[in-house]
């Protein structure tokens, strides 16, 4: 994570509680070894010369463990180029999220929307296909990134087959790599097509161990806390508690700390400690599916 400058933090800590909470909730990139290694693989893939059978990558991991943040960070590093002297804006990386229960038409529409192109409801699938290929080509797209790829398991077999074939067709005709992001179910979806499975090598974002790198992550969080008193997130006791409750998932770690900051600001407590964290009524990710749902009817 990028650390904030001291003078900026001093100014932030002088703001109201609501303003300080809004600051804490801002998205930030977490620069850590495992993610940077995957980003380097994506750089190599982006630089791969066009071919009729482009390689690709599957980025896999538990829910809320940084896959989407990693994909967005790669897109941020390769922004749109206005290309004022050229035919059109250059878009090196097109990123979409696979919608629930998708089909070929919805895939095309998501790509067009990501390129800020208008949609016409009466256009046929064939016309949408032509528009997508034309727009990706004119934009000089060099990579198609598809998040939430596990959603391809939703449709029935025939629709899923057409959807997977469409993705391969775009890669083949445009000679661009495909990058998919998702949970373990996304790997199941890829494995059901031999050709796609052979192209997309799996890369896992694993839960964090309670080690020096996790301690450095907590130190980065500590450096941006908008609280006016010192908090030692890296301490053995507090850091161990946060790791236990978050189960080593980076998104859970962030959400837990943000919720704790919100409680601290609401109650006028200007630091975080074990007592505050333990009283959050935080449910570990692995146990949430087992928690009974309170009835809305009394």
PDB file of C-alpha atoms in Angstrom, residues 13 20 222 225-232 268-273:
ATOM      1  CA  UNK A  13      -6.797  13.765  11.296  1.00  0.00           C
ATOM      2  CA  UNK A  20     -12.011  10.751   8.278  1.00  0.00           C
ATOM      3  CA  UNK A 222      -1.353   1.630  10.246  1.00  0.00           C
ATOM      4  CA  UNK A 225      -5.204   5.322   9.949  1.00  0.00           C
ATOM      5  CA  UNK A 226      -7.066   8.647  10.380  1.00  0.00           C
ATOM      6  CA  UNK A 227      -7.104   8.249  14.175  1.00  0.00           C
ATOM      7  CA  UNK A 228      -5.343  10.758  16.405  1.00  0.00           C
ATOM      8  CA  UNK A 229      -3.708   8.291  18.791  1.00  0.00           C
ATOM      9  CA  UNK A 230      -1.102   5.643  18.014  1.00  0.00           C
ATOM     10  CA  UNK A 231      -2.307   2.151  17.104  1.00  0.00           C
ATOM     11  CA  UNK A 232       0.057  -0.808  16.822  1.00  0.00           C
ATOM     12  CA  UNK A 268     -14.758   9.007  20.168  1.00  0.00           C
ATOM     13  CA  UNK A 269     -12.017   6.450  20.684  1.00  0.00           C
ATOM     14  CA  UNK A 270      -8.945   7.607  18.798  1.00  0.00           C
ATOM     15  CA  UNK A 271      -7.103   4.279  18.527  1.00  0.00           C
ATOM     16  CA  UNK A 272      -7.770   0.602  17.880  1.00  0.00           C
ATOM     17  CA  UNK A 273      -7.178  -2.143  20.424  1.00  0.00           C
TER      18      UNK A 273
END
